[in-house]
Amino acid sequence: MGRGLSPLQQRILDLADQADSGTVYAFEVLVDVYGFPLARRGRFAGTHFNRREIGRRYFSGTVAVSRAFNRLANRGLAERIIGGIRVHQDGENRHN
């Protein structure tokens, strides 16, 4: 039962294509896809959102991004790293 990639997974791969290292952090996806404003920006572990301002969407967004990262890793397209994912750059038709 083969299924294609979700729009979120495709966007994560697009963001990885734009990054020289192929690395995408969860906060980058939350800003890009969900439009969450950063309350403070530091290194990936120091990036924070104002959860009160965002509300319930924060939890929904973080869960969706985490699941998308895990599914890409389970497909062998990427590996999980702390706070994000590193996409393997060796597949021509990754977006299928």
Short mmCIF file of N, CA and C in Angstrom, two decimals:
data_model
loop_
_atom_site.label_atom_id
_atom_site.label_comp_id
_atom_site.label_asym_id
_atom_site.label_seq_id
_atom_site.Cartn_x
_atom_site.Cartn_y
_atom_site.Cartn_z
N MET A 1 0.85 -1.17 0.00
CA MET A 1 0.00 0.00 0.00
C MET A 1 0.90 1.23 0.00
N GLY A 2 1.30 1.66 -1.17
CA GLY A 2 2.16 2.82 -1.27
C GLY A 2 1.36 4.11 -1.34
N ARG A 3 1.72 5.03 -0.51
CA ARG A 3 1.06 6.34 -0.52
C ARG A 3 2.12 7.39 -0.77
N GLY A 4 1.71 8.46 -1.41
CA GLY A 4 2.63 9.55 -1.67
C GLY A 4 2.90 10.35 -0.42
N LEU A 5 3.73 11.33 -0.56
CA LEU A 5 4.07 12.20 0.55
C LEU A 5 2.96 13.22 0.79
N SER A 6 2.77 13.57 2.04
CA SER A 6 1.79 14.60 2.39
C SER A 6 2.32 15.97 1.96
N PRO A 7 1.44 16.96 1.85
CA PRO A 7 1.91 18.31 1.54
C PRO A 7 2.95 18.82 2.55
N LEU A 8 2.78 18.47 3.82
CA LEU A 8 3.75 18.89 4.84
C LEU A 8 5.10 18.22 4.60
N GLN A 9 5.10 16.93 4.31
CA GLN A 9 6.36 16.23 4.03
C GLN A 9 7.03 16.81 2.79
N GLN A 10 6.25 17.12 1.76
CA GLN A 10 6.81 17.72 0.55
C GLN A 10 7.43 19.08 0.86
N ARG A 11 6.76 19.87 1.70
CA ARG A 11 7.30 21.19 2.05
C ARG A 11 8.59 21.04 2.84
N ILE A 12 8.67 20.06 3.73
CA ILE A 12 9.90 19.82 4.49
C ILE A 12 11.03 19.49 3.53
N LEU A 13 10.76 18.66 2.54
CA LEU A 13 11.79 18.33 1.55
C LEU A 13 12.19 19.55 0.74
N ASP A 14 11.23 20.41 0.42
CA ASP A 14 11.55 21.66 -0.29
C ASP A 14 12.45 22.55 0.56
N LEU A 15 12.14 22.66 1.85
CA LEU A 15 12.98 23.47 2.74
C LEU A 15 14.38 22.88 2.83
N ALA A 16 14.48 21.56 2.85
CA ALA A 16 15.79 20.90 2.89
C ALA A 16 16.57 21.17 1.62
N ASP A 17 15.88 21.20 0.48
CA ASP A 17 16.54 21.51 -0.79
C ASP A 17 17.13 22.91 -0.78
N GLN A 18 16.46 23.83 -0.09
CA GLN A 18 16.91 25.22 -0.02
C GLN A 18 18.08 25.40 0.96
N ALA A 19 18.22 24.47 1.89
CA ALA A 19 19.29 24.56 2.89
C ALA A 19 20.53 23.86 2.35
N ASP A 20 21.68 24.50 2.47
CA ASP A 20 22.92 23.90 1.98
C ASP A 20 23.20 22.55 2.62
N SER A 21 22.89 22.43 3.90
CA SER A 21 23.21 21.21 4.65
C SER A 21 22.13 20.14 4.51
N GLY A 22 20.97 20.49 3.98
CA GLY A 22 19.87 19.54 3.92
C GLY A 22 19.18 19.34 5.26
N THR A 23 19.50 20.21 6.20
CA THR A 23 18.95 20.11 7.55
C THR A 23 17.80 21.09 7.73
N VAL A 24 16.72 20.61 8.32
CA VAL A 24 15.56 21.44 8.60
C VAL A 24 15.20 21.23 10.07
N TYR A 25 15.03 22.33 10.78
CA TYR A 25 14.64 22.26 12.18
C TYR A 25 13.15 22.49 12.31
N ALA A 26 12.57 21.91 13.36
CA ALA A 26 11.13 22.00 13.57
C ALA A 26 10.66 23.44 13.62
N PHE A 27 11.42 24.32 14.27
CA PHE A 27 10.98 25.71 14.37
C PHE A 27 10.87 26.36 13.00
N GLU A 28 11.74 25.96 12.06
CA GLU A 28 11.69 26.53 10.71
C GLU A 28 10.39 26.12 10.00
N VAL A 29 9.98 24.88 10.20
CA VAL A 29 8.73 24.41 9.59
C VAL A 29 7.54 25.11 10.24
N LEU A 30 7.58 25.27 11.56
CA LEU A 30 6.48 25.93 12.26
C LEU A 30 6.32 27.38 11.81
N VAL A 31 7.42 28.04 11.54
CA VAL A 31 7.36 29.42 11.05
C VAL A 31 6.89 29.45 9.60
N ASP A 32 7.47 28.59 8.76
CA ASP A 32 7.17 28.60 7.33
C ASP A 32 5.76 28.11 7.01
N VAL A 33 5.37 27.00 7.57
CA VAL A 33 4.10 26.37 7.22
C VAL A 33 2.94 26.94 8.02
N TYR A 34 3.15 27.10 9.32
CA TYR A 34 2.05 27.52 10.19
C TYR A 34 2.04 29.02 10.48
N GLY A 35 3.12 29.70 10.13
CA GLY A 35 3.18 31.14 10.34
C GLY A 35 3.33 31.56 11.79
N PHE A 36 3.86 30.67 12.63
CA PHE A 36 4.04 31.00 14.04
C PHE A 36 5.12 32.07 14.18
N PRO A 37 4.83 33.15 14.88
CA PRO A 37 5.86 34.19 15.09
C PRO A 37 6.84 33.76 16.18
N LEU A 38 8.11 34.01 15.94
CA LEU A 38 9.13 33.71 16.95
C LEU A 38 9.09 34.77 18.03
N ALA A 39 9.08 34.33 19.28
CA ALA A 39 9.16 35.26 20.40
C ALA A 39 10.61 35.62 20.68
N ARG A 40 11.48 34.66 20.40
CA ARG A 40 12.91 34.85 20.63
C ARG A 40 13.64 33.84 19.77
N ARG A 41 14.76 34.24 19.23
CA ARG A 41 15.51 33.34 18.35
C ARG A 41 16.92 33.18 18.86
N GLY A 42 17.34 31.94 18.99
CA GLY A 42 18.71 31.61 19.35
C GLY A 42 19.13 30.44 18.49
N ARG A 43 19.96 29.60 19.03
CA ARG A 43 20.25 28.36 18.33
C ARG A 43 18.98 27.53 18.33
N PHE A 44 18.97 26.43 17.58
CA PHE A 44 17.72 25.68 17.45
C PHE A 44 17.12 25.32 18.79
N ALA A 45 17.94 25.03 19.78
CA ALA A 45 17.41 24.70 21.11
C ALA A 45 16.96 25.94 21.86
N GLY A 46 17.39 27.11 21.41
CA GLY A 46 17.02 28.35 22.09
C GLY A 46 15.91 29.12 21.41
N THR A 47 15.27 28.50 20.44
CA THR A 47 14.19 29.17 19.73
C THR A 47 12.89 28.93 20.47
N HIS A 48 12.18 29.99 20.72
CA HIS A 48 10.95 29.85 21.50
C HIS A 48 9.81 30.59 20.84
N PHE A 49 8.65 30.04 21.02
CA PHE A 49 7.41 30.65 20.57
C PHE A 49 6.61 31.05 21.79
N ASN A 50 5.77 32.03 21.64
CA ASN A 50 4.87 32.42 22.71
C ASN A 50 3.64 31.51 22.61
N ARG A 51 3.62 30.47 23.42
CA ARG A 51 2.55 29.48 23.34
C ARG A 51 1.19 30.07 23.66
N ARG A 52 1.15 31.04 24.54
CA ARG A 52 -0.13 31.68 24.86
C ARG A 52 -0.69 32.41 23.65
N GLU A 53 0.19 33.08 22.93
CA GLU A 53 -0.24 33.83 21.74
C GLU A 53 -0.73 32.88 20.64
N ILE A 54 -0.03 31.78 20.46
CA ILE A 54 -0.37 30.83 19.40
C ILE A 54 -1.57 29.97 19.80
N GLY A 55 -1.64 29.59 21.05
CA GLY A 55 -2.76 28.79 21.53
C GLY A 55 -2.64 27.32 21.18
N ARG A 56 -3.77 26.67 21.01
CA ARG A 56 -3.81 25.23 20.75
C ARG A 56 -3.11 24.83 19.47
N ARG A 57 -3.03 25.75 18.54
CA ARG A 57 -2.37 25.44 17.26
C ARG A 57 -0.91 25.07 17.47
N TYR A 58 -0.29 25.55 18.55
CA TYR A 58 1.11 25.23 18.80
C TYR A 58 1.28 23.72 18.98
N PHE A 59 0.46 23.13 19.83
CA PHE A 59 0.56 21.69 20.07
C PHE A 59 0.26 20.92 18.79
N SER A 60 -0.79 21.29 18.09
CA SER A 60 -1.16 20.60 16.84
C SER A 60 -0.03 20.68 15.82
N GLY A 61 0.56 21.86 15.69
CA GLY A 61 1.64 22.05 14.73
C GLY A 61 2.88 21.24 15.08
N THR A 62 3.27 21.25 16.35
CA THR A 62 4.47 20.51 16.74
C THR A 62 4.28 19.01 16.57
N VAL A 63 3.09 18.52 16.86
CA VAL A 63 2.82 17.09 16.68
C VAL A 63 2.86 16.73 15.19
N ALA A 64 2.24 17.54 14.36
CA ALA A 64 2.23 17.26 12.92
C ALA A 64 3.64 17.27 12.33
N VAL A 65 4.45 18.23 12.75
CA VAL A 65 5.83 18.32 12.24
C VAL A 65 6.64 17.12 12.71
N SER A 66 6.50 16.75 13.97
CA SER A 66 7.23 15.60 14.50
C SER A 66 6.85 14.32 13.75
N ARG A 67 5.57 14.14 13.51
CA ARG A 67 5.12 12.94 12.78
C ARG A 67 5.63 12.95 11.34
N ALA A 68 5.61 14.11 10.71
CA ALA A 68 6.12 14.21 9.34
C ALA A 68 7.61 13.88 9.29
N PHE A 69 8.37 14.40 10.26
CA PHE A 69 9.80 14.07 10.34
C PHE A 69 9.99 12.55 10.50
N ASN A 70 9.23 11.94 11.41
CA ASN A 70 9.36 10.50 11.65
C ASN A 70 9.01 9.70 10.40
N ARG A 71 7.98 10.11 9.69
CA ARG A 71 7.58 9.37 8.49
C ARG A 71 8.62 9.48 7.39
N LEU A 72 9.22 10.65 7.24
CA LEU A 72 10.30 10.80 6.26
C LEU A 72 11.49 9.92 6.64
N ALA A 73 11.81 9.86 7.92
CA ALA A 73 12.91 9.01 8.38
C ALA A 73 12.57 7.54 8.17
N ASN A 74 11.35 7.14 8.46
CA ASN A 74 10.93 5.74 8.27
C ASN A 74 10.97 5.33 6.81
N ARG A 75 10.77 6.26 5.90
CA ARG A 75 10.85 5.97 4.46
C ARG A 75 12.30 5.92 3.98
N GLY A 76 13.24 6.27 4.85
CA GLY A 76 14.64 6.26 4.46
C GLY A 76 15.06 7.50 3.71
N LEU A 77 14.24 8.54 3.73
CA LEU A 77 14.55 9.78 3.01
C LEU A 77 15.37 10.74 3.85
N ALA A 78 15.43 10.50 5.16
CA ALA A 78 16.09 11.44 6.05
C ALA A 78 16.46 10.73 7.34
N GLU A 79 17.21 11.43 8.18
CA GLU A 79 17.50 10.92 9.52
C GLU A 79 17.12 11.97 10.54
N ARG A 80 16.59 11.51 11.66
CA ARG A 80 16.22 12.43 12.73
C ARG A 80 17.48 12.93 13.43
N ILE A 81 17.49 14.20 13.74
CA ILE A 81 18.54 14.80 14.55
C ILE A 81 17.85 15.59 15.66
N ILE A 82 18.59 16.04 16.63
CA ILE A 82 17.99 16.80 17.72
C ILE A 82 17.34 18.06 17.16
N GLY A 83 16.06 18.19 17.38
CA GLY A 83 15.33 19.38 16.97
C GLY A 83 14.95 19.44 15.51
N GLY A 84 15.25 18.39 14.75
CA GLY A 84 14.93 18.47 13.33
C GLY A 84 15.20 17.19 12.57
N ILE A 85 15.57 17.38 11.31
CA ILE A 85 15.78 16.26 10.40
C ILE A 85 16.86 16.65 9.38
N ARG A 86 17.64 15.66 8.98
CA ARG A 86 18.63 15.88 7.91
C ARG A 86 18.21 15.00 6.74
N VAL A 87 17.91 15.64 5.62
CA VAL A 87 17.40 14.92 4.46
C VAL A 87 18.56 14.39 3.64
N HIS A 88 18.43 13.15 3.21
CA HIS A 88 19.44 12.54 2.35
C HIS A 88 19.33 13.18 0.98
N GLN A 89 20.43 13.61 0.44
CA GLN A 89 20.43 14.35 -0.82
C GLN A 89 20.67 13.46 -2.03
N ASP A 90 20.56 12.14 -1.88
CA ASP A 90 20.92 11.25 -2.98
C ASP A 90 19.75 10.70 -3.79
N GLY A 91 18.53 11.10 -3.50
CA GLY A 91 17.39 10.57 -4.26
C GLY A 91 16.89 11.56 -5.29
N GLU A 92 16.77 11.11 -6.53
CA GLU A 92 16.28 11.99 -7.60
C GLU A 92 14.78 12.24 -7.46
N ASN A 93 14.02 11.18 -7.20
CA ASN A 93 12.57 11.34 -7.16
C ASN A 93 12.05 11.19 -5.74
N ARG A 94 12.61 11.95 -4.85
CA ARG A 94 12.22 11.90 -3.44
C ARG A 94 10.77 12.31 -3.24
N HIS A 95 10.25 13.18 -4.07
CA HIS A 95 8.94 13.78 -3.85
C HIS A 95 7.79 12.86 -4.24
N ASN A 96 8.04 11.61 -4.54
CA ASN A 96 6.97 10.68 -4.93
C ASN A 96 6.52 9.84 -3.77
#
